[in-house]
Coordinates of C-alpha atoms and ligand atoms in Angstrom, one line a residue:
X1 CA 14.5 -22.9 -3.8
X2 CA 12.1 -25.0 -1.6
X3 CA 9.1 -23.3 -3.5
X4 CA 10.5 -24.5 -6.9
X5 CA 11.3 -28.0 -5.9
X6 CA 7.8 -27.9 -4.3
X7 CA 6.1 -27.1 -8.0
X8 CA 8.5 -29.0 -9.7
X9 CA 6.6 -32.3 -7.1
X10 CA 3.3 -30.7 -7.3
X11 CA 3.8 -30.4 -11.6
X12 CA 5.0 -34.1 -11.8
X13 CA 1.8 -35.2 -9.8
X14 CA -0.3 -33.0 -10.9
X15 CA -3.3 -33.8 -14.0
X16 CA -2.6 -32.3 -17.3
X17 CA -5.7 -30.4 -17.2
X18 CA -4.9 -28.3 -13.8
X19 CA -1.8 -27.5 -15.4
X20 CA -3.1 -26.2 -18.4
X21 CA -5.4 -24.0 -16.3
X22 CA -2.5 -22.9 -14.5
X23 CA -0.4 -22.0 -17.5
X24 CA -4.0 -20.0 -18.3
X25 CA -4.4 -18.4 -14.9
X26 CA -0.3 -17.4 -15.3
X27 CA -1.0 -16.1 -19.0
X28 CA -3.8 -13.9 -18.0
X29 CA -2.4 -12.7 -14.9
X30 CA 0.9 -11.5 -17.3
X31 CA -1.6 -9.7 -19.3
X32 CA -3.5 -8.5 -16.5
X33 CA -0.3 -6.8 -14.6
X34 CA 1.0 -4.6 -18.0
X35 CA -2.5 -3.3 -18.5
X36 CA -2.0 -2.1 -14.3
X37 CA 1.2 -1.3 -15.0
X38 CA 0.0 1.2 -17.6
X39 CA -2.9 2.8 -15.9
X40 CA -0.1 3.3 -13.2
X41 CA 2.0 5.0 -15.2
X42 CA -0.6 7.3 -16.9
X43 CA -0.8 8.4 -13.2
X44 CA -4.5 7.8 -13.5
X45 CA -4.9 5.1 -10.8
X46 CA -7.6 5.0 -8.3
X47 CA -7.9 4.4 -4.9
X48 CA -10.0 4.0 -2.7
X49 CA -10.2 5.8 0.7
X50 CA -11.5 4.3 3.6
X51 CA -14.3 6.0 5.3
X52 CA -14.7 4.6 8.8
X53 CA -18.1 6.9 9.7
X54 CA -21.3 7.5 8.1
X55 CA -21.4 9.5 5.2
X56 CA -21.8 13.6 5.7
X57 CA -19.6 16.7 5.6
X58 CA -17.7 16.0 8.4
X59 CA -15.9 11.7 7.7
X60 CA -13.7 9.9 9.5
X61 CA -11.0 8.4 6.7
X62 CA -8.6 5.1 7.5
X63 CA -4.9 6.8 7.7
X64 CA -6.0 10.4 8.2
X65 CA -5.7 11.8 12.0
X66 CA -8.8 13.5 13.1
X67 CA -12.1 14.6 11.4
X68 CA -12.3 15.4 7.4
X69 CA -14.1 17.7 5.5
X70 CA -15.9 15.7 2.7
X71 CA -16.3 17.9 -0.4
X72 CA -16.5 14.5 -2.7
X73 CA -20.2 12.8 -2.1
X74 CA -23.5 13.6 -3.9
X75 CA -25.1 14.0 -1.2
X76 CA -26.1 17.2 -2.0
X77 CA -29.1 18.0 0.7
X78 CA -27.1 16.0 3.3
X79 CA -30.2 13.2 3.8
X80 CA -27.5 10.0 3.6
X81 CA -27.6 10.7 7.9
X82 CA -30.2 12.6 8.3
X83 CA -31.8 11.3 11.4
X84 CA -35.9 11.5 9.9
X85 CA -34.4 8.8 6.9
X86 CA -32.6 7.0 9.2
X87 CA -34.7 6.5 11.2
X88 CA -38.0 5.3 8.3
X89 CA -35.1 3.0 6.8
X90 CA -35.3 1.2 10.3
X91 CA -39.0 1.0 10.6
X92 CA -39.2 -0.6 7.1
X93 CA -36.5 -3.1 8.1
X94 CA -38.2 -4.0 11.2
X95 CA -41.5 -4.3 9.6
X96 CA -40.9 -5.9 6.1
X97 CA -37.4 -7.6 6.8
X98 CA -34.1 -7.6 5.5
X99 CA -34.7 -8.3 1.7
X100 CA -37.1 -10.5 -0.4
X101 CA -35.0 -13.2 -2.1
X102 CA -36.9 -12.5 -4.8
X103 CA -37.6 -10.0 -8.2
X104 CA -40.7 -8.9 -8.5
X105 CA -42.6 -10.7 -10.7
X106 CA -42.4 -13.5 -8.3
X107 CA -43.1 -12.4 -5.4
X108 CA -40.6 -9.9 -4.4
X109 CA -43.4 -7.2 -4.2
X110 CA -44.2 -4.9 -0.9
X111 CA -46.6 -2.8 -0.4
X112 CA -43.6 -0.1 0.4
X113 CA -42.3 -0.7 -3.0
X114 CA -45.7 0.5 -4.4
X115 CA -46.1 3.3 -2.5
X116 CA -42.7 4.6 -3.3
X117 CA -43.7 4.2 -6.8
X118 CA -46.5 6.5 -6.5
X119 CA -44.3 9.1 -4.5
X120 CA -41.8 9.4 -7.2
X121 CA -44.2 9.5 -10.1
X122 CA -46.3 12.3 -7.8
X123 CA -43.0 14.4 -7.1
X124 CA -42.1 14.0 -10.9
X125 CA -45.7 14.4 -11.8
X126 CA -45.6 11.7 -14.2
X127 CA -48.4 9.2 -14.8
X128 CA -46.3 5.8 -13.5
X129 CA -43.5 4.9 -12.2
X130 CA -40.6 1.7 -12.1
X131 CA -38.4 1.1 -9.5
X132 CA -34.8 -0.5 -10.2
X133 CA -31.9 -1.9 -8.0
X134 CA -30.0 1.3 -9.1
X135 CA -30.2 3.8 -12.0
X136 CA -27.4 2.0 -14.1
X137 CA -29.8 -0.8 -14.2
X138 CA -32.8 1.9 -15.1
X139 CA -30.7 3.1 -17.9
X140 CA -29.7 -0.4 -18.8
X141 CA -32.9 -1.8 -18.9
X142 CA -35.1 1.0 -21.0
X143 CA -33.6 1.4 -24.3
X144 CA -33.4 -2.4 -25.4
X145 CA -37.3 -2.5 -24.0
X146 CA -38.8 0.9 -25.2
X147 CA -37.0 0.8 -29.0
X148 CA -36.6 -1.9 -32.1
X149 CA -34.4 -1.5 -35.2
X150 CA -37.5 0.8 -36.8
X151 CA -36.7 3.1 -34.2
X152 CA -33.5 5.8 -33.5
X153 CA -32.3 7.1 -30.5
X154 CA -29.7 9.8 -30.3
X155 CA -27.7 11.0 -27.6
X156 CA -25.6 13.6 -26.4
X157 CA -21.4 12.4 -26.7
X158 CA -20.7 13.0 -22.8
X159 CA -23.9 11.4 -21.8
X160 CA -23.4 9.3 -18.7
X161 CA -21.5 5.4 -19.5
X162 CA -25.0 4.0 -18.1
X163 CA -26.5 5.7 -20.6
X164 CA -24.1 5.1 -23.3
X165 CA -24.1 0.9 -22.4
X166 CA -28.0 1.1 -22.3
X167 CA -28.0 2.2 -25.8
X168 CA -25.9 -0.4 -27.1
X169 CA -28.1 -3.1 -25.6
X170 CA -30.8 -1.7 -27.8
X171 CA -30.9 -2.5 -31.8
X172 CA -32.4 1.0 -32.5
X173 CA -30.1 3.0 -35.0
X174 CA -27.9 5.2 -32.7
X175 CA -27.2 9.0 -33.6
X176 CA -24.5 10.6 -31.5
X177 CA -25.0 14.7 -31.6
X178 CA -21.8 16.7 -30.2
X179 CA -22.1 17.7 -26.5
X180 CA -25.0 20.4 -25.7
X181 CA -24.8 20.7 -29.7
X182 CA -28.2 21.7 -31.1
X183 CA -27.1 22.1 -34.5
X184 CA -25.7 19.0 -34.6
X185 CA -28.8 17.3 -33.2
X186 CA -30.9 19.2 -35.6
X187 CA -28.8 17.6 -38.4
X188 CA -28.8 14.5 -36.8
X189 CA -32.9 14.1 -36.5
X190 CA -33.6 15.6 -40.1
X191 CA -31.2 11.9 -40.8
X192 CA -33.5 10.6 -38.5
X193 CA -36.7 11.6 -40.1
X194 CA -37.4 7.6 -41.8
X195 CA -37.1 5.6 -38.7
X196 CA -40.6 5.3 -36.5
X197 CA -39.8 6.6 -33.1
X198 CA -36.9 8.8 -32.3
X199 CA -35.7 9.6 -28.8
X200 CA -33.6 12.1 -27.5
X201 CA -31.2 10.4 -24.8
X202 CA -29.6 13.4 -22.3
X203 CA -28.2 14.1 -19.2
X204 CA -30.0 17.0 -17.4
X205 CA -27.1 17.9 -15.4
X206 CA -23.8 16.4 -16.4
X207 CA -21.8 14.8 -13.7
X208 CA -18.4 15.8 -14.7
X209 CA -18.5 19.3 -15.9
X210 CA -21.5 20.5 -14.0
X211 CA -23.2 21.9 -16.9
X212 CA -27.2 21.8 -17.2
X213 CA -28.7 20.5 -20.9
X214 CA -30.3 23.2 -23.2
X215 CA -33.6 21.3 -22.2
X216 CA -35.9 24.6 -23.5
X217 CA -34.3 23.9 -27.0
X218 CA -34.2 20.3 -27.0
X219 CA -37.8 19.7 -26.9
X220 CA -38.2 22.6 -29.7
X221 CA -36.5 20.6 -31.7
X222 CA -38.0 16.7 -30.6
X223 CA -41.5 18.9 -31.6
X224 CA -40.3 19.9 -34.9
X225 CA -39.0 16.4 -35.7
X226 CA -41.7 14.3 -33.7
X227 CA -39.4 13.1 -31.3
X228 CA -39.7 12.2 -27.5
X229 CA -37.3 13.7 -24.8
X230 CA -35.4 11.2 -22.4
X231 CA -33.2 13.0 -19.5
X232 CA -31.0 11.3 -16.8
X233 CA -31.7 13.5 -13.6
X234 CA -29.3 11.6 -11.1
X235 CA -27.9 15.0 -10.4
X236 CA -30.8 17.1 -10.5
X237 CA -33.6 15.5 -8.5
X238 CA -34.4 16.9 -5.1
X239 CA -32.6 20.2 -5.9
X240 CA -32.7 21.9 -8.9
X241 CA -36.2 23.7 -10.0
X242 CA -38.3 25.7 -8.3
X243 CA -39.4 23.0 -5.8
X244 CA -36.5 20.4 -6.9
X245 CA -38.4 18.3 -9.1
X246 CA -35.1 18.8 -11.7
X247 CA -33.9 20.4 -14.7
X248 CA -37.0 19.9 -16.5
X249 CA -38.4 22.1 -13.9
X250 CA -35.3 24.0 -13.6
X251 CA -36.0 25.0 -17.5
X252 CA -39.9 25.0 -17.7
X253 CA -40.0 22.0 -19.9
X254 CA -42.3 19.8 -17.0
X255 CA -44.6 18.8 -19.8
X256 CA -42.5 18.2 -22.9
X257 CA -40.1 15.5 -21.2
X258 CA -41.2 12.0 -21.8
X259 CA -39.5 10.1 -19.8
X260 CA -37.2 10.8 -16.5
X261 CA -34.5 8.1 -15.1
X262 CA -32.7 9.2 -12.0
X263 CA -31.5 7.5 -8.6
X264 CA -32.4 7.2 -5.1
X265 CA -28.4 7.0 -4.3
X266 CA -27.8 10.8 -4.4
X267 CA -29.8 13.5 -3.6
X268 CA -32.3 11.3 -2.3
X269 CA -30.8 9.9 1.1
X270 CA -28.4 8.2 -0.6
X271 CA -29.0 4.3 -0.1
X272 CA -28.9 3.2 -3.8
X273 CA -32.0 2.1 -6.5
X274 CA -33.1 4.5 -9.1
X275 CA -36.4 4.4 -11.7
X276 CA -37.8 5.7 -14.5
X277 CA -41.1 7.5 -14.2
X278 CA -43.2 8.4 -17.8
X279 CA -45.8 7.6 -19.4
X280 CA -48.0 4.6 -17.7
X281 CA -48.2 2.2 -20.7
X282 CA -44.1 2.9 -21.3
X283 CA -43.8 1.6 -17.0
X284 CA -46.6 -1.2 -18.0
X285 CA -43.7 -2.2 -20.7
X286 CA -40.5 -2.3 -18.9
X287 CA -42.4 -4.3 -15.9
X288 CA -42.6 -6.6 -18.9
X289 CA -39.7 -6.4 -21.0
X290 CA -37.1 -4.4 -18.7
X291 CA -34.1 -7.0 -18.0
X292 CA -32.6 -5.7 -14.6
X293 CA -36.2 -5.3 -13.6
X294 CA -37.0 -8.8 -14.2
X295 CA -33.9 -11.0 -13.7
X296 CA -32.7 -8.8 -10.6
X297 CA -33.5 -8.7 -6.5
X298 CA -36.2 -6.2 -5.3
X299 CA -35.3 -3.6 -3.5
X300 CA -34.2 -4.1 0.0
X301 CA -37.4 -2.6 2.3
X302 CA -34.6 -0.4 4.6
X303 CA -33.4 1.2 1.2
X304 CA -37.4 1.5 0.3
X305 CA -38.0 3.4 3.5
X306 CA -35.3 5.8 3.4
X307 CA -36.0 7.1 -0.1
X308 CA -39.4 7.1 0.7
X309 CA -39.0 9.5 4.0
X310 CA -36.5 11.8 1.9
X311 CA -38.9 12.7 -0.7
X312 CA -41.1 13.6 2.2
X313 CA -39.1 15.8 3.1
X314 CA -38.7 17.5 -0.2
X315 CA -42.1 17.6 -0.9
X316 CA -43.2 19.5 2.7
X317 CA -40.1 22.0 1.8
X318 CA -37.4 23.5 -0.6
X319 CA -35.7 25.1 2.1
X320 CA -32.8 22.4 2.5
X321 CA -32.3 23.1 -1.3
X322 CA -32.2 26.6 -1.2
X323 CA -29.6 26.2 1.6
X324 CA -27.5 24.1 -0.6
X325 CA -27.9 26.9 -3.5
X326 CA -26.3 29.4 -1.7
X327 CA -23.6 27.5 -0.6
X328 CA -22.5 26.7 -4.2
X329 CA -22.9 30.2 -5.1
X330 CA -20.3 31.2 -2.1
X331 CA -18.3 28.8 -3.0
X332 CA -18.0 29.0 -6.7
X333 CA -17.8 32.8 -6.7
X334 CA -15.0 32.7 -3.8
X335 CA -12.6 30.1 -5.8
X336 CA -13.1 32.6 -9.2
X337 CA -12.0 35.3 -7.3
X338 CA -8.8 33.0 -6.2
X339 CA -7.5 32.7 -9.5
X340 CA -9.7 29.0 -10.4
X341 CA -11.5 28.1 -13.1
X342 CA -15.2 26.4 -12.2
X343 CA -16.7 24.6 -15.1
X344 CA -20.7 24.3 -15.3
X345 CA -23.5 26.8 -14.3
X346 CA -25.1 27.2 -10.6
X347 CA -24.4 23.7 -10.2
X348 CA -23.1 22.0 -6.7
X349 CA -21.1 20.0 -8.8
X350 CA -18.3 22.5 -9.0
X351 CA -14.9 20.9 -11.4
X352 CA -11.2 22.9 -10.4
X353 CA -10.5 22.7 -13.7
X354 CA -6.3 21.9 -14.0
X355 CA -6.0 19.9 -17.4
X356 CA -2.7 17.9 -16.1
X357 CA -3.7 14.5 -14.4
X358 CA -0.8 14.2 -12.2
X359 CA -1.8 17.8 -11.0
X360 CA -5.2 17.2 -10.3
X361 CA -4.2 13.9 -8.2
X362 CA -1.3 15.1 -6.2
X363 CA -3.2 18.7 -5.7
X364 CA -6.5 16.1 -4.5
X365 CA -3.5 14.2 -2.0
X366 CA -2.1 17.4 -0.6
X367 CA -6.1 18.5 0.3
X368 CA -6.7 15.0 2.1
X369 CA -3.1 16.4 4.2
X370 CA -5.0 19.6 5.0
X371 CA -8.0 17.4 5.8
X372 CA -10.7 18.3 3.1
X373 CA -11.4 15.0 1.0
X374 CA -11.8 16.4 -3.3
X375 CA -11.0 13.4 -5.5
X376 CA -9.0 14.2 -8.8
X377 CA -10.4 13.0 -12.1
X378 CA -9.0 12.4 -15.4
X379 CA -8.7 10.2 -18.6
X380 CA -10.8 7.9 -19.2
X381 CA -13.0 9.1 -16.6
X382 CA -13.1 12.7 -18.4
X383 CA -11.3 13.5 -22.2
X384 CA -7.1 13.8 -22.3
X385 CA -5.8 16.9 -21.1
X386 CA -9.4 18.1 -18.9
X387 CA -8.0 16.8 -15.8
X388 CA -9.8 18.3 -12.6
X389 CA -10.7 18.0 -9.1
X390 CA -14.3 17.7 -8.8
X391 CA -15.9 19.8 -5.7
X392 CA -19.6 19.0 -4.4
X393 CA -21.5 21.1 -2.3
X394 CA -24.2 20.0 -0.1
X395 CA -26.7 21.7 2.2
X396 CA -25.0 20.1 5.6
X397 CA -22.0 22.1 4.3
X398 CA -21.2 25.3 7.1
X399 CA -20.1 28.5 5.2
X400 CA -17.1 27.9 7.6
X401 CA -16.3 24.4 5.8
X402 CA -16.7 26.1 2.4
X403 CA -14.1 29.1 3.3
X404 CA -11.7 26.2 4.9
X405 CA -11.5 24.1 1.4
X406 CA -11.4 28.2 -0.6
X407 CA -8.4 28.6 1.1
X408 CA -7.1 25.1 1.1
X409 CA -7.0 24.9 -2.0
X410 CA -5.7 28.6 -2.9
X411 CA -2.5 27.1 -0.7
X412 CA -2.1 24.2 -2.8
X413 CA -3.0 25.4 -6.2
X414 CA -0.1 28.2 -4.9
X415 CA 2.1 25.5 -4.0
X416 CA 1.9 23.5 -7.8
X417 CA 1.9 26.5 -9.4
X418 CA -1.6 26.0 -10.6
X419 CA -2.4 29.7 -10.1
X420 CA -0.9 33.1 -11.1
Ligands
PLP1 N1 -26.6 8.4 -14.3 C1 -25.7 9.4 -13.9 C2 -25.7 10.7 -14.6 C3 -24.9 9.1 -12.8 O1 -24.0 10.0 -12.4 C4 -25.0 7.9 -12.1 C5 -24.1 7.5 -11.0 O2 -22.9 7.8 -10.9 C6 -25.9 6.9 -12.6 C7 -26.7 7.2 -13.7 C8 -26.0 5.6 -12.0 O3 -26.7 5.8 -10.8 P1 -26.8 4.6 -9.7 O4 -25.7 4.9 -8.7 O5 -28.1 4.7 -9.0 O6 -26.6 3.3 -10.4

């Protein structure tokens, strides 16, 4: 009553113009709360948990009593606290400050920055490398720069959205082949054959399914059809290969892949940037031509030093990713025998597959209750109907932490009749 009479005064004094933006603000707002109001009742909301300690396998979350058991972050060779990065991300902060209000072009370039440029183009063994504020931005920024309307690129259907919004920046003529299809992609770049470049856009290892790209076939093909290889190795680098230089490595195909984007927010210690690394006259272009690279801040010099220290420590050893390999075996073998079905290959991205949303998120709630933290995922994250709980395994894991979330879950999968 008071509040009406109060906007009843306020309208009568009010401009017309403030009242026209408030009748806008109310208008969108309307719109706004059915499109909530829908994503609610598709029972595919999400929330965010509060995590009140650094990052490892062992969190503190707002609302939960006592320790939790984080199956949920790629941090997958537990470097995000590891004290060695910690500890380089302070000495870069002390010694080159808290940022440099700047990009780089201007003068928003450290000495740090190019060292970590040469690391990651020495670990991928790649001529040159670009770094970026994050690997969205890498993905954003290369296909607009690197390809013209002569030019095609095609990519795999579940490549990741970064990928997918990169591409549609660019004015190249776009090919999508069906997932991990090489059929399809074979018909696609025989339709490719009369544009000038053509560039094969893939994952390495997709983040939702866990489920590594046929790389040895895919550069058969882009050497049949003169075509150059692009792979996204944000969950690759650091662990998979030989000595964790990624899937390339993984699948023997070092030499045949053009050019490699991936992140420094994973694997990597886990601050954020991400880069591409390729050919030095492709790096020589996107310093020109790449538009997050240009138009956005440097990277800040304690996020320089603690990617810098974790490739380090990748380089001087594979033992933390070995470590991190046999976990996911154990744990992937353990939750088959259960009754579960794990998508993807030897991957630590292990998805519970369940195919109902409401399943997957009120099997992920009843986990946090038993204190292991899995998060749920379903439409439009992943397609309709390939709901899951997404499980990833990191070196820091104990094989005691993995048995505790086999057997959580085999009581709540029990308990929603998600198995036998
Ligand atoms: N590419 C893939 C496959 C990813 O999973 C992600 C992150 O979720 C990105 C790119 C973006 O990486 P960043 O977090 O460095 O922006």
């Amino acid at each position: 009553m008071w509040c009406s009479r109060l906007l009843r005064a306020w309208s009568a004094a009010a401009p017309c113009s403030l009242l026209r933006q408030h009748s806008a603000l109310a208008h969108m707002t309307r719109i706004l709360e059915g499109e909530l109001e829908s994503i609610r009742g598709a029972g595919t909301w999400k929330s965010e948990r509060v995590i009140t300690s650094p990052q490892g396998p062992h969190i503190h979350v707002e609302g939960s009593r006592g320790g939790i058991l984080n199956f949920c972050a790629n941090n997958y060779l537990g470097l995000s606290s590891h004290p060695e990065v910690i500890r380089s991300g302070h000495e870069a902060l002390e010694k080159f400050g808290a940022g440099l209000s700047s990009v780089r072009f201007i003068c928003g370039t450290q000495s740090i920055h190019k060292s970590l440029e040469e690391k990651i183009s020495h670990f991928h063994q790649r001529e040159d490398a670009i770094l970026y504020a994050s690997c969205f931005d890498a993905n954003a920024g290369i296909f607009e720069a690197l390809l013209t309307p002569e030019d095609a690129v095609l990519s795999d259907e579940l490549n990741h959205a970064s990928i997918i919004d990169g591409i549609r920046l660019c004015k190249a003529n776009k090919y999508r082949y069906k997932h991990m299809d090489m059929q399809d992609l074979e018909a696609k770049l025989q339709d490719a054959q009369k544009h000038r470049l053509r560039l094969i856009a893939t994952d390495g290892a997709f983040s939702m399914d866990g489920d590594i790209a046929p790389l040895k076939e895919i550069c058969q093909l882009a050497q049949k059809y003169q075509a150059l290889v692009f792979i996204d190795e944000c969950h690759a680098t650091g662990f998979l290969g030989p000595n964790g230089r990624g899937t390339d490595e993984l699948l023997g195909v070092m030499d045949q892949v053009t050019i490699v984007n991936s992140t420094l927010g994973k694997a990597l210690g886990g601050a954020a940037g991400g880069y591409t690394t390729g050919p030095k006259a492709l790096i020589d272009l996107l310093r020109q031509r790449s538009r997050p690279y240009l138009f956005s801040n440097s990277l800040p010099p304690a996020v320089v030093g603690c990617a810098s220290k974790a490739l380090d420590l990748l380089m001087e050893s594979n033992a933390i990713a070995q470590s991190m390999a046999a976990k996911t075996k154990r744990f992937r073998s353990k939750m088959a025998t259960a009754g579960f079905t794990i998508s993807g290959q030897d991957h630590p991205i292990c998805p519970v597959m369940l195919g109902d949303a409401r399943l997957a998120s009120v099997m992920a709630d009843d986990m946090l209750e038993r204190g292991i933290y899995v998060i749920g995922f379903s439409f439009p994250v992943v397609p309709k109907g390939k709901a899951r709980i997404r499980v990833q395994i990191s070196a820091v894991h104990s094989e005691d932490d993995i048995d505790r979330c086999v057997d959580a879950f085999t009581e709540v999968g029990h308990k929603h009749r998600a198995l036998p």
